[in-house]
Structure formats: structure tokens, C-alpha cells
Amino acid sequence: MYILLVEDDLLLADGIIRAIQRERFTVNHVQQGQAALNHINVEPPDILILDLGLPDMDGLDVLRKIRKTTLSLPVLILTARDMLDDKLAGLDGGADDYITKPFELKELIARLRVLERRLSNVNTNEIIIGNVSLTTSTLQVCVNDEILQLSKREYMLLKALMESAGAILTKENLEAKLYSWGEQIASNAIEVHIHNLRKKLPSAYIQTVRGLGYIIKKQ
Ligand code: CA
């Protein structure tokens, strides 16, 4: 899960980034609306967290521009309480949810989970495919009720594939979901994680589609 955070308050952004990373989401951060639009064009996130009071443009204009091209991108709006009334228009403008400042990081994470569940079309914090179950609220993965010991990246990789079960994810898709901008990525990093993950999972659970990427089939 790759989240783009658009927030010019650096202290707040820092807190949000830490909270999101603890939940093993990948997060990238920009401070301006135009930068957000540029990044969304190049590498659309799974979820956008958008502050409305940005230095270069109104967050609602950012939202309108996004909705002209990417209808399905889930957007969580951050707004000051005293701006709420006029900004409720933001929901008509195509936001999926909003949260007023100041807020508890726990609440922000809970809202993100709701958007995440909507994305993967599940109603609980648990994704089950075949013998494998992954619980996002506890970061736990079980095979036949036995808990697996996974590294952070292994967990993120498995989650990305399970959420998109039935679809092929390319190496580039997976890198975007596992690593933030500027993080060093070895050229074979995904292959290495897949290799290690396969040793812990039922055989043939993750399949290679030659020349394209990886898939977990729906069962
Ligand atoms: Ca702001």
C-alpha cells in the first residue's frame, strides 16, 4: 500500500509519516499541490492524504484536477475545524473522507484502514486466500492457523499480492508499494523477498508470470 501525503506543516507531516510507517504502509510526502499532481501522474498512489491549505494552491483545486483523470483514487482530506463548513464542499468535489485538525493519529490510521478495505473489497481487517490469512490490524500472517515470522518487507510484499489477488503485479508495481522515494533498492530486491517468502508459504502460492511479474491466484 503506497500512500502519498500532501501537507505543508512539516511537524504534522512527520508525525503522520511515522504513524503510517508503523502500520507498514509505504508513504511519500510532498508539501505543495503542484508537486502532488506531478507525482500522481507519474506514479499514482493507492491512497492520497490531502491537506486543503497548501502554499501554492487550494487543496480543493488539487482534488478537482485529480478527479478529471483518476476517478478511483481514494482521497482523505485534512482540514482545520474552522474551515470545515466551506470545505465540506470537498466531499462533493470527490473526496472519500475527511478528518479535522487537530486529530489523533490513531483515528487517521483507522480511516486509512477503511479506505484500504474498500480498495481491496473486503469488509474486515483480514484477507484470506487459500490457507493463508493476513490480518492488517495485528500485522499477523497465518498458514493453517500457524503464525509466520515475516520481515517487514516480506509482509508488505505478501499483502500487496493478496490485496490484488487474481491480478499480476510487476516488479515496478511492487517496488512502489514497498519502498519510499530515495530508499536504496537493490536491483534484485523483489526477487530476493519473493524467494524468501516462498520458503514460508504453501508451494506455488506465489506464481511467477514470466516476463510480467507475480500473482497470487484467487482460490
Ligand atoms: Ca496547511
Short mmCIF file of N, CA and C in Angstrom, two decimals, residues 45-115:
data_model
loop_
_atom_site.label_atom_id
_atom_site.label_comp_id
_atom_site.label_asym_id
_atom_site.label_seq_id
_atom_site.Cartn_x
_atom_site.Cartn_y
_atom_site.Cartn_z
N PRO A 45 -0.59 6.90 -6.32
CA PRO A 45 -0.59 6.19 -5.05
C PRO A 45 -1.86 5.33 -4.92
N ASP A 46 -1.90 4.50 -3.88
CA ASP A 46 -3.13 3.74 -3.59
C ASP A 46 -4.12 4.63 -2.84
N ILE A 47 -3.59 5.52 -1.99
CA ILE A 47 -4.43 6.46 -1.23
C ILE A 47 -3.71 7.81 -1.18
N LEU A 48 -4.48 8.89 -1.27
CA LEU A 48 -3.92 10.23 -1.15
C LEU A 48 -4.44 10.88 0.13
N ILE A 49 -3.53 11.43 0.95
CA ILE A 49 -3.93 12.24 2.10
C ILE A 49 -3.63 13.68 1.73
N LEU A 50 -4.67 14.52 1.71
CA LEU A 50 -4.54 15.85 1.13
C LEU A 50 -4.94 16.93 2.11
N ASP A 51 -3.97 17.79 2.46
CA ASP A 51 -4.27 18.99 3.27
C ASP A 51 -4.90 20.02 2.34
N LEU A 52 -5.86 20.78 2.85
CA LEU A 52 -6.52 21.76 1.98
C LEU A 52 -5.78 23.09 1.91
N GLY A 53 -5.11 23.47 3.01
CA GLY A 53 -4.41 24.75 3.00
C GLY A 53 -2.96 24.57 2.57
N LEU A 54 -2.72 24.64 1.28
CA LEU A 54 -1.36 24.42 0.75
C LEU A 54 -0.77 25.75 0.28
N PRO A 55 0.56 25.85 0.28
CA PRO A 55 1.18 27.14 -0.05
C PRO A 55 0.92 27.59 -1.49
N ASP A 56 0.84 26.68 -2.44
CA ASP A 56 0.79 27.11 -3.84
C ASP A 56 -0.61 27.06 -4.44
N MET A 57 -1.49 26.26 -3.89
CA MET A 57 -2.86 26.21 -4.42
C MET A 57 -3.82 25.63 -3.39
N ASP A 58 -5.10 25.85 -3.59
CA ASP A 58 -6.12 25.31 -2.71
C ASP A 58 -6.19 23.79 -2.90
N GLY A 59 -6.23 23.09 -1.78
CA GLY A 59 -6.32 21.64 -1.88
C GLY A 59 -7.52 21.16 -2.68
N LEU A 60 -8.60 21.94 -2.62
CA LEU A 60 -9.80 21.54 -3.38
C LEU A 60 -9.55 21.60 -4.88
N ASP A 61 -8.70 22.54 -5.32
CA ASP A 61 -8.35 22.59 -6.74
C ASP A 61 -7.49 21.39 -7.13
N VAL A 62 -6.63 20.99 -6.19
CA VAL A 62 -5.85 19.77 -6.43
C VAL A 62 -6.81 18.59 -6.64
N LEU A 63 -7.80 18.52 -5.73
CA LEU A 63 -8.77 17.42 -5.80
C LEU A 63 -9.54 17.42 -7.12
N ARG A 64 -9.98 18.59 -7.54
CA ARG A 64 -10.74 18.68 -8.81
C ARG A 64 -9.89 18.22 -9.98
N LYS A 65 -8.63 18.63 -9.98
CA LYS A 65 -7.75 18.23 -11.09
C LYS A 65 -7.54 16.72 -11.09
N ILE A 66 -7.39 16.16 -9.89
CA ILE A 66 -7.19 14.71 -9.79
C ILE A 66 -8.42 13.98 -10.34
N ARG A 67 -9.60 14.47 -9.98
CA ARG A 67 -10.83 13.78 -10.36
C ARG A 67 -11.10 13.83 -11.86
N LYS A 68 -10.43 14.79 -12.55
CA LYS A 68 -10.58 14.82 -14.01
C LYS A 68 -9.90 13.62 -14.66
N THR A 69 -8.88 13.08 -13.99
CA THR A 69 -8.14 11.99 -14.61
C THR A 69 -8.26 10.67 -13.86
N THR A 70 -8.09 10.70 -12.53
CA THR A 70 -8.13 9.44 -11.78
C THR A 70 -9.34 9.41 -10.86
N LEU A 71 -10.43 8.91 -11.39
CA LEU A 71 -11.68 8.90 -10.64
C LEU A 71 -11.62 8.03 -9.41
N SER A 72 -10.82 6.98 -9.48
CA SER A 72 -10.93 5.97 -8.43
C SER A 72 -9.95 6.16 -7.28
N LEU A 73 -9.03 7.11 -7.38
CA LEU A 73 -8.05 7.27 -6.31
C LEU A 73 -8.72 7.72 -5.00
N PRO A 74 -8.63 6.91 -3.93
CA PRO A 74 -9.24 7.31 -2.66
C PRO A 74 -8.50 8.52 -2.06
N VAL A 75 -9.25 9.53 -1.63
CA VAL A 75 -8.65 10.75 -1.10
C VAL A 75 -9.19 11.03 0.30
N LEU A 76 -8.28 11.18 1.26
CA LEU A 76 -8.64 11.55 2.63
C LEU A 76 -8.18 12.99 2.84
N ILE A 77 -9.15 13.87 3.13
CA ILE A 77 -8.87 15.30 3.28
C ILE A 77 -8.50 15.63 4.73
N LEU A 78 -7.48 16.47 4.89
CA LEU A 78 -7.15 17.03 6.21
C LEU A 78 -7.54 18.49 6.19
N THR A 79 -8.31 18.93 7.19
CA THR A 79 -8.70 20.34 7.20
C THR A 79 -8.84 20.87 8.62
N ALA A 80 -8.59 22.18 8.78
CA ALA A 80 -8.79 22.82 10.08
C ALA A 80 -10.28 22.90 10.37
N ARG A 81 -10.62 22.78 11.66
CA ARG A 81 -12.03 22.71 12.03
C ARG A 81 -12.80 23.97 11.60
N ASP A 82 -12.16 25.15 11.73
CA ASP A 82 -12.88 26.39 11.40
C ASP A 82 -13.09 26.55 9.90
N MET A 83 -12.45 25.73 9.12
CA MET A 83 -12.64 25.82 7.67
C MET A 83 -13.62 24.76 7.19
N LEU A 84 -14.13 24.01 8.16
CA LEU A 84 -14.88 22.82 7.78
C LEU A 84 -16.10 23.12 6.91
N ASP A 85 -16.86 24.18 7.30
CA ASP A 85 -18.11 24.43 6.60
C ASP A 85 -17.94 24.60 5.10
N ASP A 86 -17.06 25.55 4.72
CA ASP A 86 -16.89 25.72 3.28
C ASP A 86 -16.21 24.50 2.66
N LYS A 87 -15.44 23.82 3.48
CA LYS A 87 -14.65 22.74 2.91
C LYS A 87 -15.43 21.44 2.78
N LEU A 88 -16.58 21.40 3.41
CA LEU A 88 -17.40 20.19 3.23
C LEU A 88 -17.73 20.01 1.76
N ALA A 89 -17.67 21.12 1.04
CA ALA A 89 -17.82 21.05 -0.41
C ALA A 89 -16.80 20.08 -1.00
N GLY A 90 -15.70 19.89 -0.27
CA GLY A 90 -14.66 18.97 -0.73
C GLY A 90 -15.19 17.57 -0.95
N LEU A 91 -16.16 17.19 -0.14
CA LEU A 91 -16.71 15.84 -0.31
C LEU A 91 -17.49 15.74 -1.60
N ASP A 92 -18.21 16.83 -1.92
CA ASP A 92 -18.90 16.85 -3.22
C ASP A 92 -17.89 16.86 -4.35
N GLY A 93 -16.74 17.47 -4.07
CA GLY A 93 -15.68 17.53 -5.08
C GLY A 93 -14.97 16.20 -5.27
N GLY A 94 -15.42 15.17 -4.57
CA GLY A 94 -14.88 13.85 -4.85
C GLY A 94 -13.92 13.31 -3.82
N ALA A 95 -13.96 13.85 -2.58
CA ALA A 95 -13.14 13.24 -1.54
C ALA A 95 -13.88 12.04 -0.97
N ASP A 96 -13.15 11.08 -0.44
CA ASP A 96 -13.78 9.89 0.11
C ASP A 96 -14.03 10.02 1.60
N ASP A 97 -13.23 10.86 2.25
CA ASP A 97 -13.38 11.04 3.69
C ASP A 97 -12.62 12.30 4.08
N TYR A 98 -12.91 12.85 5.25
CA TYR A 98 -12.13 13.97 5.74
C TYR A 98 -11.94 13.83 7.23
N ILE A 99 -10.91 14.51 7.73
CA ILE A 99 -10.64 14.48 9.15
C ILE A 99 -10.22 15.89 9.54
N THR A 100 -10.72 16.40 10.69
CA THR A 100 -10.42 17.78 11.06
C THR A 100 -9.24 17.83 12.02
N LYS A 101 -8.40 18.87 11.82
CA LYS A 101 -7.25 19.09 12.70
C LYS A 101 -7.72 19.84 13.95
N PRO A 102 -7.19 19.57 15.13
CA PRO A 102 -6.21 18.51 15.38
C PRO A 102 -6.90 17.14 15.49
N PHE A 103 -6.19 16.11 15.15
CA PHE A 103 -6.78 14.78 15.23
C PHE A 103 -5.77 13.82 15.87
N GLU A 104 -6.28 12.72 16.33
CA GLU A 104 -5.42 11.66 16.89
C GLU A 104 -4.89 10.84 15.73
N LEU A 105 -3.61 10.53 15.76
CA LEU A 105 -3.03 9.72 14.68
C LEU A 105 -3.74 8.37 14.57
N LYS A 106 -4.18 7.86 15.74
CA LYS A 106 -4.91 6.58 15.74
C LYS A 106 -6.14 6.66 14.85
N GLU A 107 -6.80 7.83 14.93
CA GLU A 107 -8.02 7.97 14.13
C GLU A 107 -7.68 8.03 12.64
N LEU A 108 -6.61 8.74 12.32
CA LEU A 108 -6.18 8.80 10.92
C LEU A 108 -5.89 7.40 10.37
N ILE A 109 -5.21 6.60 11.19
CA ILE A 109 -4.87 5.24 10.75
C ILE A 109 -6.16 4.42 10.55
N ALA A 110 -7.11 4.59 11.49
CA ALA A 110 -8.37 3.86 11.36
C ALA A 110 -9.08 4.23 10.06
N ARG A 111 -9.08 5.52 9.72
CA ARG A 111 -9.72 5.97 8.46
C ARG A 111 -9.00 5.38 7.26
N LEU A 112 -7.66 5.33 7.34
CA LEU A 112 -6.89 4.76 6.23
C LEU A 112 -7.25 3.29 6.03
N ARG A 113 -7.45 2.61 7.16
CA ARG A 113 -7.81 1.19 7.05
C ARG A 113 -9.16 1.00 6.36
N VAL A 114 -10.07 1.91 6.65
CA VAL A 114 -11.39 1.82 6.00
C VAL A 114 -11.22 1.98 4.48
N LEU A 115 -10.43 2.98 4.07
CA LEU A 115 -10.21 3.18 2.64
C LEU A 115 -9.48 1.98 2.03
#
